[in-house]
Short mmCIF file of C-alpha atoms in Angstrom, two decimals:
data_model
loop_
_atom_site.label_atom_id
_atom_site.label_comp_id
_atom_site.label_asym_id
_atom_site.label_seq_id
_atom_site.Cartn_x
_atom_site.Cartn_y
_atom_site.Cartn_z
CA MET A 1 -13.05 4.27 14.30
CA LYS A 2 -10.69 5.03 17.13
CA SER A 3 -7.32 6.61 16.40
CA ALA A 4 -5.33 3.53 17.43
CA GLN A 5 -7.46 1.31 15.20
CA VAL A 6 -6.95 3.59 12.20
CA ARG A 7 -3.20 3.65 12.72
CA SER A 8 -3.06 -0.12 13.15
CA HIS A 9 -5.01 -0.56 9.92
CA LEU A 10 -2.60 1.76 8.07
CA ALA A 11 0.44 -0.07 9.41
CA VAL A 12 -0.93 -3.42 8.22
CA THR A 13 -1.68 -1.88 4.82
CA VAL A 14 1.89 -0.60 4.47
CA LEU A 15 3.38 -3.98 5.36
CA SER A 16 1.07 -5.89 3.04
CA VAL A 17 1.79 -3.68 0.04
CA LEU A 18 5.52 -3.63 0.69
CA SER A 19 5.44 -7.41 0.57
CA LEU A 20 4.28 -7.17 -3.07
CA SER A 21 7.56 -5.46 -4.02
CA ALA A 22 5.72 -2.91 -6.11
CA VAL A 23 6.19 0.27 -4.16
CA VAL A 24 9.21 2.48 -4.15
CA SER A 25 12.24 1.58 -2.08
CA ASN A 26 14.81 3.35 0.09
CA HIS A 27 12.55 6.05 1.49
CA SER A 28 11.23 7.18 4.83
CA LEU A 29 7.68 6.06 5.65
CA ASN A 30 6.89 9.76 6.11
CA ASP A 31 7.91 10.47 2.52
CA TRP A 32 5.34 10.57 -0.28
CA PRO A 33 7.39 9.05 -3.11
CA GLN A 34 4.74 8.56 -5.78
CA TRP A 35 1.17 9.33 -6.82
CA ARG A 36 -1.17 9.04 -3.79
CA GLY A 37 1.71 8.17 -1.46
CA VAL A 38 3.70 5.09 -0.53
CA ASN A 39 0.90 2.64 -1.33
CA ARG A 40 -1.01 4.64 -3.98
CA ASP A 41 -3.97 4.88 -1.62
CA GLY A 42 -3.96 8.56 -0.64
CA LYS A 43 -2.92 7.80 2.94
CA SER A 44 0.07 8.75 5.05
CA VAL A 45 1.18 6.89 8.17
CA GLU A 46 2.71 10.08 9.59
CA ARG A 47 1.73 11.08 13.13
CA GLY A 48 2.21 14.09 15.33
CA LEU A 49 0.33 16.48 13.05
CA LEU A 50 -2.02 19.31 13.94
CA GLN A 51 -5.52 18.12 14.76
CA ASP A 52 -6.96 21.63 14.52
CA TRP A 53 -5.80 24.56 12.39
CA PRO A 54 -5.65 28.12 13.69
CA GLN A 55 -7.76 30.76 12.01
CA GLY A 56 -6.28 31.46 8.59
CA GLY A 57 -4.72 28.01 8.40
CA PRO A 58 -1.40 26.48 9.47
CA LYS A 59 1.89 28.37 9.31
CA LEU A 60 3.28 28.91 5.81
CA ALA A 61 6.81 27.45 5.80
CA TRP A 62 7.62 28.66 2.29
CA ARG A 63 6.13 29.67 -1.01
CA VAL A 64 7.94 29.63 -4.36
CA SER A 65 7.19 30.13 -8.02
CA GLY A 66 8.84 28.22 -10.83
CA ALA A 67 6.81 25.00 -11.07
CA GLY A 68 5.51 25.99 -14.49
CA GLU A 69 2.08 25.31 -15.93
CA GLY A 70 0.32 22.03 -15.32
CA TYR A 71 -1.66 19.92 -12.89
CA SER A 72 1.03 17.49 -11.75
CA SER A 73 1.14 16.71 -8.05
CA PHE A 74 4.28 16.00 -6.00
CA SER A 75 6.52 13.16 -4.98
CA VAL A 76 8.59 13.68 -1.84
CA ALA A 77 11.68 11.57 -1.13
CA GLY A 78 15.17 12.04 0.26
CA GLY A 79 14.62 15.67 1.21
CA LYS A 80 13.43 16.67 -2.26
CA LEU A 81 10.08 17.64 -3.74
CA TYR A 82 9.60 16.49 -7.35
CA THR A 83 7.03 17.54 -9.93
CA LEU A 84 6.53 18.36 -13.62
CA GLY A 85 5.61 21.64 -15.28
CA ALA A 86 5.52 23.38 -18.65
CA ARG A 87 7.26 26.54 -19.79
CA GLY A 88 7.64 27.78 -23.35
CA GLY A 89 7.31 24.84 -25.74
CA SER A 90 8.54 22.17 -23.34
CA GLU A 91 7.58 20.19 -20.28
CA TYR A 92 10.15 19.83 -17.50
CA VAL A 93 10.88 17.48 -14.62
CA MET A 94 12.10 19.45 -11.62
CA ALA A 95 13.32 19.03 -8.06
CA PHE A 96 13.00 21.46 -5.14
CA ASP A 97 14.56 21.39 -1.69
CA GLU A 98 11.86 20.10 0.64
CA ALA A 99 12.97 22.31 3.54
CA THR A 100 13.35 25.64 1.72
CA GLY A 101 11.64 25.42 -1.67
CA LYS A 102 14.86 26.21 -3.54
CA LYS A 103 14.87 24.74 -7.03
CA LEU A 104 17.70 22.21 -7.24
CA TRP A 105 17.44 21.19 -10.89
CA GLU A 106 15.12 20.99 -13.85
CA VAL A 107 15.42 18.97 -17.06
CA ALA A 108 13.46 19.29 -20.31
CA HIS A 109 11.28 16.22 -20.65
CA GLY A 110 9.21 16.55 -23.82
CA SER A 111 6.93 18.75 -25.87
CA ARG A 112 4.35 20.94 -24.17
CA PHE A 113 0.78 19.70 -24.12
CA SER A 114 -1.80 22.43 -24.80
CA ASN A 115 -5.49 22.33 -23.96
CA ASP A 116 -8.33 24.76 -23.26
CA ARG A 117 -8.61 23.37 -19.71
CA GLY A 118 -4.98 24.13 -18.93
CA ASP A 119 -1.63 23.32 -20.53
CA GLY A 120 1.21 21.20 -19.27
CA PRO A 121 1.75 17.81 -17.63
CA ARG A 122 -0.72 16.03 -15.37
CA GLY A 123 1.13 12.95 -14.06
CA THR A 124 3.23 12.69 -10.90
CA PRO A 125 6.80 11.32 -10.89
CA THR A 126 7.53 8.01 -9.19
CA ILE A 127 10.71 7.81 -7.10
CA ASP A 128 12.24 4.35 -6.80
CA GLY A 129 15.53 4.15 -4.94
CA GLY A 130 17.82 6.62 -6.66
CA GLN A 131 15.77 6.93 -9.83
CA LEU A 132 12.80 9.00 -10.92
CA TYR A 133 10.26 7.90 -13.54
CA ALA A 134 8.20 10.60 -15.23
CA TYR A 135 5.36 10.43 -17.75
CA GLY A 136 4.42 13.58 -19.62
CA ALA A 137 1.08 14.62 -21.09
CA SER A 138 2.38 14.07 -24.64
CA GLY A 139 3.57 10.53 -23.96
CA ASP A 140 7.20 11.06 -22.95
CA LEU A 141 8.27 8.38 -20.46
CA ALA A 142 11.74 8.74 -18.94
CA ALA A 143 13.99 7.53 -16.16
CA LEU A 144 16.22 10.12 -14.49
CA ASP A 145 18.77 10.15 -11.71
CA ALA A 146 16.78 11.56 -8.78
CA ALA A 147 19.78 13.40 -7.32
CA SER A 148 20.97 15.22 -10.43
CA GLY A 149 18.20 14.98 -13.02
CA LYS A 150 20.46 13.19 -15.49
CA VAL A 151 18.32 11.39 -18.10
CA LEU A 152 19.03 7.64 -18.10
CA TRP A 153 16.62 6.66 -20.86
CA LYS A 154 13.56 8.04 -22.60
CA ILE A 155 10.85 6.86 -24.98
CA ASN A 156 7.67 8.38 -26.36
CA VAL A 157 4.94 5.80 -25.90
CA LEU A 158 2.54 7.37 -28.40
CA LYS A 159 5.13 7.11 -31.16
CA GLN A 160 6.51 3.74 -30.14
CA PHE A 161 3.14 2.04 -29.66
CA ARG A 162 1.19 4.01 -32.33
CA GLY A 163 -1.29 5.45 -29.88
CA ASN A 164 -3.28 8.68 -30.02
CA ASN A 165 -3.32 11.21 -27.24
CA ILE A 166 -6.55 11.65 -25.33
CA THR A 167 -8.59 14.85 -25.12
CA TRP A 168 -7.11 16.33 -21.94
CA GLY A 169 -3.67 14.77 -22.21
CA LEU A 170 -2.09 11.62 -20.77
CA SER A 171 -2.41 12.00 -17.01
CA GLU A 172 -1.11 8.74 -15.59
CA SER A 173 1.61 8.37 -12.99
CA PRO A 174 3.82 5.37 -13.88
CA LEU A 175 3.46 2.16 -11.88
CA VAL A 176 6.97 0.99 -10.94
CA LEU A 177 7.76 -2.58 -9.90
CA ARG A 178 11.10 -4.19 -9.07
CA ASP A 179 12.29 -4.52 -12.65
CA ARG A 180 9.68 -2.80 -14.80
CA VAL A 181 7.53 0.26 -15.40
CA ILE A 182 3.91 -0.21 -16.50
CA VAL A 183 1.71 2.42 -18.15
CA ASN A 184 -1.58 2.62 -20.05
CA ALA A 185 -0.11 3.68 -23.41
CA GLY A 186 -3.36 3.28 -25.36
CA GLY A 187 -1.87 1.82 -28.54
CA PRO A 188 -3.40 -0.88 -30.77
CA GLY A 189 -2.39 -4.17 -29.20
CA ALA A 190 -0.47 -2.11 -26.68
CA SER A 191 -2.96 -0.48 -24.36
CA ILE A 192 -0.99 -1.60 -21.31
CA VAL A 193 2.78 -1.89 -21.75
CA ALA A 194 5.65 -2.91 -19.51
CA VAL A 195 9.18 -1.65 -20.13
CA ASN A 196 12.45 -2.51 -18.46
CA LYS A 197 13.38 -0.13 -15.64
CA LYS A 198 17.02 -0.17 -16.68
CA ASP A 199 16.77 0.83 -20.33
CA GLY A 200 13.13 1.29 -21.40
CA SER A 201 13.11 -1.81 -23.60
CA VAL A 202 9.71 -3.45 -24.10
CA LEU A 203 8.92 -6.48 -21.95
CA TRP A 204 5.32 -7.02 -23.02
CA ARG A 205 2.27 -5.27 -24.45
CA SER A 206 -1.40 -6.11 -23.98
CA GLN A 207 -4.95 -5.22 -25.11
CA GLY A 208 -6.11 -2.42 -27.40
CA ASP A 209 -8.08 0.02 -25.21
CA GLN A 210 -7.67 3.76 -25.51
CA ALA A 211 -5.75 5.23 -22.58
CA GLY A 212 -7.70 6.48 -19.58
CA TYR A 213 -6.70 9.29 -17.22
CA SER A 214 -6.38 6.94 -14.24
CA SER A 215 -3.19 5.51 -12.71
CA GLY A 216 -2.80 1.78 -12.15
CA ILE A 217 -2.27 -0.03 -8.86
CA LEU A 218 -0.83 -3.41 -7.89
CA GLN A 219 -3.04 -5.98 -6.19
CA GLU A 220 -2.09 -9.58 -5.49
CA VAL A 221 -4.93 -12.12 -5.62
CA GLY A 222 -4.33 -15.81 -5.05
CA GLY A 223 -0.61 -15.36 -5.57
CA ILE A 224 -1.12 -13.66 -8.94
CA PRO A 225 0.41 -10.16 -9.14
CA GLN A 226 -2.03 -8.06 -11.12
CA GLY A 227 -2.07 -4.49 -12.23
CA VAL A 228 -5.53 -2.94 -12.00
CA PHE A 229 -6.05 -0.29 -14.67
CA PHE A 230 -9.00 1.92 -15.57
CA THR A 231 -8.63 2.49 -19.31
CA GLY A 232 -10.75 4.63 -21.59
CA GLN A 233 -13.24 1.78 -21.97
CA ARG A 234 -13.16 -0.44 -18.88
CA ALA A 235 -11.46 -1.64 -15.72
CA ILE A 236 -9.07 -4.53 -16.28
CA GLY A 237 -6.74 -6.79 -14.35
CA ILE A 238 -3.44 -7.60 -16.07
CA ASP A 239 -0.87 -10.15 -14.94
CA THR A 240 2.18 -7.94 -14.38
CA ARG A 241 4.54 -10.79 -15.26
CA ASP A 242 3.42 -11.31 -18.85
CA GLY A 243 0.58 -8.89 -19.69
CA ARG A 244 -2.08 -11.58 -19.70
CA LEU A 245 -5.66 -10.28 -19.33
CA LEU A 246 -7.17 -11.67 -16.12
CA TRP A 247 -10.58 -9.97 -16.04
CA SER A 248 -12.47 -6.94 -17.30
CA TYR A 249 -15.50 -4.91 -16.19
CA ASP A 250 -17.07 -2.02 -18.10
CA ARG A 251 -20.22 -0.93 -16.21
CA VAL A 252 -18.30 1.67 -14.20
CA SER A 253 -16.74 3.25 -17.30
CA ASN A 254 -18.08 6.41 -18.89
CA THR A 255 -17.52 7.66 -22.43
CA THR A 256 -15.84 10.94 -21.41
CA ALA A 257 -13.05 10.41 -18.87
CA ASN A 258 -12.19 7.62 -16.43
CA ILE A 259 -9.88 9.34 -13.95
CA ALA A 260 -10.00 8.02 -10.37
CA THR A 261 -7.42 5.52 -9.17
CA PRO A 262 -8.74 2.06 -8.18
CA ILE A 263 -8.79 1.22 -4.46
CA ALA A 264 -7.97 -2.33 -3.35
CA ARG A 265 -8.40 -4.16 -0.07
CA GLY A 266 -7.93 -7.89 0.22
CA ASN A 267 -9.49 -9.52 -2.83
CA ARG A 268 -11.83 -6.60 -3.52
CA VAL A 269 -11.33 -3.53 -5.69
CA PHE A 270 -13.39 -0.32 -5.81
CA LEU A 271 -13.76 1.71 -9.01
CA SER A 272 -15.56 4.98 -9.65
CA SER A 273 -16.16 7.57 -12.36
CA ASP A 274 -18.29 10.66 -12.81
CA TYR A 275 -20.22 12.04 -15.79
CA GLY A 276 -23.40 10.52 -14.38
CA THR A 277 -21.93 7.04 -13.95
CA GLY A 278 -21.11 5.77 -10.43
CA ALA A 279 -19.01 3.23 -8.58
CA ALA A 280 -18.64 -0.51 -8.24
CA LEU A 281 -17.05 -2.94 -5.82
CA LEU A 282 -15.70 -6.11 -7.40
CA GLU A 283 -14.78 -9.33 -5.67
CA LEU A 284 -11.86 -11.10 -7.30
CA THR A 285 -11.64 -14.86 -6.95
CA PRO A 286 -8.55 -16.83 -8.02
CA ASN A 287 -9.10 -19.98 -10.04
CA GLY A 288 -5.80 -21.65 -10.77
CA ASN A 289 -3.90 -19.21 -12.95
CA ALA A 290 -6.99 -17.10 -13.61
CA ILE A 291 -9.09 -14.56 -11.71
CA THR A 292 -12.85 -14.10 -11.86
CA ALA A 293 -14.38 -10.68 -11.17
CA LYS A 294 -17.87 -10.52 -9.65
CA GLU A 295 -19.82 -7.33 -8.97
CA VAL A 296 -20.64 -6.96 -5.28
CA TYR A 297 -22.57 -3.74 -5.83
CA PHE A 298 -22.97 -0.83 -8.21
CA THR A 299 -24.00 2.57 -6.88
CA ARG A 300 -24.46 6.11 -8.13
CA GLU A 301 -23.78 7.49 -4.63
CA MET A 302 -20.00 7.86 -5.19
CA ARG A 303 -19.07 9.44 -8.51
CA ASN A 304 -15.39 10.36 -8.30
CA HIS A 305 -14.42 12.88 -10.96
CA HIS A 306 -10.73 13.89 -11.02
CA ALA A 307 -10.08 12.87 -7.40
CA SER A 308 -10.02 9.39 -5.88
CA SER A 309 -11.51 8.44 -2.53
CA VAL A 310 -9.52 7.27 0.49
CA LEU A 311 -10.40 4.11 2.43
CA ILE A 312 -10.13 4.59 6.20
CA GLY A 313 -11.27 1.67 8.31
CA ASP A 314 -14.53 0.43 6.80
CA HIS A 315 -15.45 3.65 5.02
CA LEU A 316 -14.54 5.47 1.85
CA TYR A 317 -14.30 9.27 1.95
CA GLY A 318 -14.42 11.01 -1.39
CA PHE A 319 -16.06 13.61 -3.56
CA SER A 320 -19.13 12.30 -5.32
CA SER A 321 -18.98 14.90 -8.05
CA ALA A 322 -19.05 18.05 -5.83
CA ILE A 323 -20.28 16.52 -2.54
CA LEU A 324 -17.92 15.01 0.03
CA THR A 325 -19.37 11.60 0.86
CA ALA A 326 -18.65 8.90 3.44
CA MET A 327 -19.66 5.45 2.22
CA LYS A 328 -19.19 1.94 3.60
CA PHE A 329 -16.68 0.10 1.43
CA ASP A 330 -18.23 -3.37 1.59
CA THR A 331 -21.89 -2.40 1.09
CA GLY A 332 -22.07 1.01 -0.61
CA GLU A 333 -24.22 2.35 2.22
CA VAL A 334 -23.86 6.13 2.57
CA ALA A 335 -23.00 7.37 6.06
CA TRP A 336 -23.16 11.10 5.32
CA ARG A 337 -22.80 13.80 2.68
CA ASP A 338 -21.51 17.35 3.08
CA ARG A 339 -20.64 20.21 0.72
CA SER A 340 -17.43 20.69 2.72
CA VAL A 341 -14.92 22.87 0.79
CA GLY A 342 -16.64 22.30 -2.54
CA LYS A 343 -15.62 19.92 -5.32
CA GLY A 344 -12.01 18.92 -4.90
CA SER A 345 -9.50 16.28 -3.83
CA VAL A 346 -8.83 14.49 -0.55
CA ILE A 347 -5.96 12.70 1.19
CA PHE A 348 -5.54 11.35 4.73
CA ALA A 349 -2.94 11.77 7.48
CA ASP A 350 -3.02 11.33 11.27
CA ASP A 351 -6.80 10.88 11.70
CA ARG A 352 -7.64 13.81 9.43
CA LEU A 353 -8.89 14.38 5.90
CA TYR A 354 -6.94 17.05 4.02
CA LEU A 355 -9.29 18.70 1.52
CA PHE A 356 -8.40 20.93 -1.43
CA SER A 357 -11.17 22.36 -3.59
CA GLU A 358 -10.79 23.29 -7.22
CA THR A 359 -11.43 26.93 -6.22
CA GLY A 360 -8.53 27.04 -3.73
CA VAL A 361 -10.46 26.39 -0.50
CA VAL A 362 -8.43 24.18 1.85
CA GLY A 363 -9.95 22.23 4.75
CA LEU A 364 -9.18 19.80 7.57
CA ALA A 365 -11.86 17.36 8.74
CA GLU A 366 -12.30 14.15 10.69
CA ALA A 367 -12.40 10.79 8.94
CA ASN A 368 -15.43 9.81 10.97
CA PRO A 369 -18.44 7.88 9.66
CA ALA A 370 -20.60 9.47 12.39
CA GLY A 371 -20.62 12.81 10.59
CA TYR A 372 -18.69 15.63 8.94
CA ARG A 373 -16.66 17.58 11.49
CA GLU A 374 -14.36 20.28 10.24
CA HIS A 375 -11.24 21.41 12.11
CA GLY A 376 -10.13 24.39 10.08
CA ARG A 377 -10.06 25.94 6.63
CA PHE A 378 -8.40 28.71 4.66
CA GLN A 379 -8.42 30.13 1.15
CA LEU A 380 -5.60 30.32 -1.40
CA GLN A 381 -5.61 33.28 -3.74
CA THR A 382 -5.61 31.39 -7.03
CA GLY A 383 -5.45 32.16 -10.72
CA SER A 384 -8.04 31.58 -13.41
CA LEU A 385 -7.59 27.81 -13.73
CA PRO A 386 -8.99 25.25 -11.28
CA THR A 387 -6.68 23.94 -8.57
CA TRP A 388 -6.64 20.32 -9.74
CA SER A 389 -3.13 19.44 -8.51
CA HIS A 390 -3.70 17.03 -5.65
CA PRO A 391 -2.25 17.86 -2.21
CA VAL A 392 0.50 15.95 -0.41
CA VAL A 393 1.43 15.48 3.27
CA ALA A 394 5.02 14.49 3.98
CA ASN A 395 7.51 14.98 6.81
CA GLY A 396 5.39 17.45 8.73
CA LYS A 397 4.52 19.60 5.71
CA PHE A 398 1.37 20.03 3.66
CA PHE A 399 2.16 20.82 0.02
CA LEU A 400 -0.23 22.55 -2.37
CA ARG A 401 0.15 23.73 -5.94
CA ASP A 402 -1.62 26.32 -8.06
CA GLN A 403 0.04 26.04 -11.47
CA ASP A 404 3.43 27.85 -11.18
CA THR A 405 3.22 28.37 -7.41
CA ILE A 406 4.03 25.84 -4.68
CA TYR A 407 2.97 26.31 -1.06
CA ALA A 408 4.44 24.39 1.89
CA TYR A 409 2.61 24.59 5.23
CA ASP A 410 4.02 23.42 8.55
CA VAL A 411 1.41 21.06 10.01
CA ARG A 412 3.48 19.53 12.81
CA ALA A 413 1.86 19.59 16.23
CA ARG A 414 3.78 21.70 18.74
#
């Protein structure tokens, strides 16, 4: 797909999602104010970025320690970089200056989650206007003032909804709408819950599935605003107004960990999981006040593990287990496969795929269904744990995290 076509497609996507009133407000379009960016799709509309990296990678703008332990990614809004991390017996929400890396504030958020695959939080804060919403690995959900870190309200969803934590810790990034926050709490009769943005009071609760590791998205079908969630047992559509179950689909679920974020376009939604499972495209058809889900295809050619794919034009680009794969969204036809940087995560900005392997290899490649074409790579010197924190591109910088250390690279074209 030509550059102009890709950018036009992204602009239409931004406008269509903004019309649903479910994404964060009062931010620059070049910000990255929540999990997977403005529209929760892993794509930035930013332009004017390097199309090729010099040997050794782009210029390092700054590097700081102090993020703590954990796999949380970043939100970027209003000149600040937000994340979560663990230190001592607590998890913290923290803010850094986007330009310099200076830590501006940090606030204790909840008890530390411990696990043999790495301690600390996994979710990414959501910035909405002047507020930040954070969800910790032990179930602590809070609203904070984004400027100062002042806690506005806080609940523990595991205690309030009688849920049990999952093996590798709650990893979701909260879905924020105009007046509510929705998470997969995993409690009996309260798998999906909506709470009031202003005070954390319960608006509704629905279903009884165990929590998954995935983060929900908003998709409007036939005028019905639905949250699409990938729980521990299945994919489901929930009416965000009242918690009503609209549809469910379990073939794409595995019994270990459903992690990848759903990807929606029009009245279709793509879901994928690893552990030998695969991916499915569903077509959602409105019928009065209901929605019917029909399987368009099921394939084992795209098995997203901890990282979701990105949809650019007509093709998905994502890691099928350890192999970077380009696959046609509407048919499941594979365009190409490449080992690329090794198993990792991928996002998109200015006609390029930004790749970050779990061993610290970083790459830049074309989003081109004709074949894999790389335009630079470099290696971070990492610690003993995998680099599972997903990368972010915002305001001319490329942000990476390896546990306590944050790296900011200048990727603006000169």
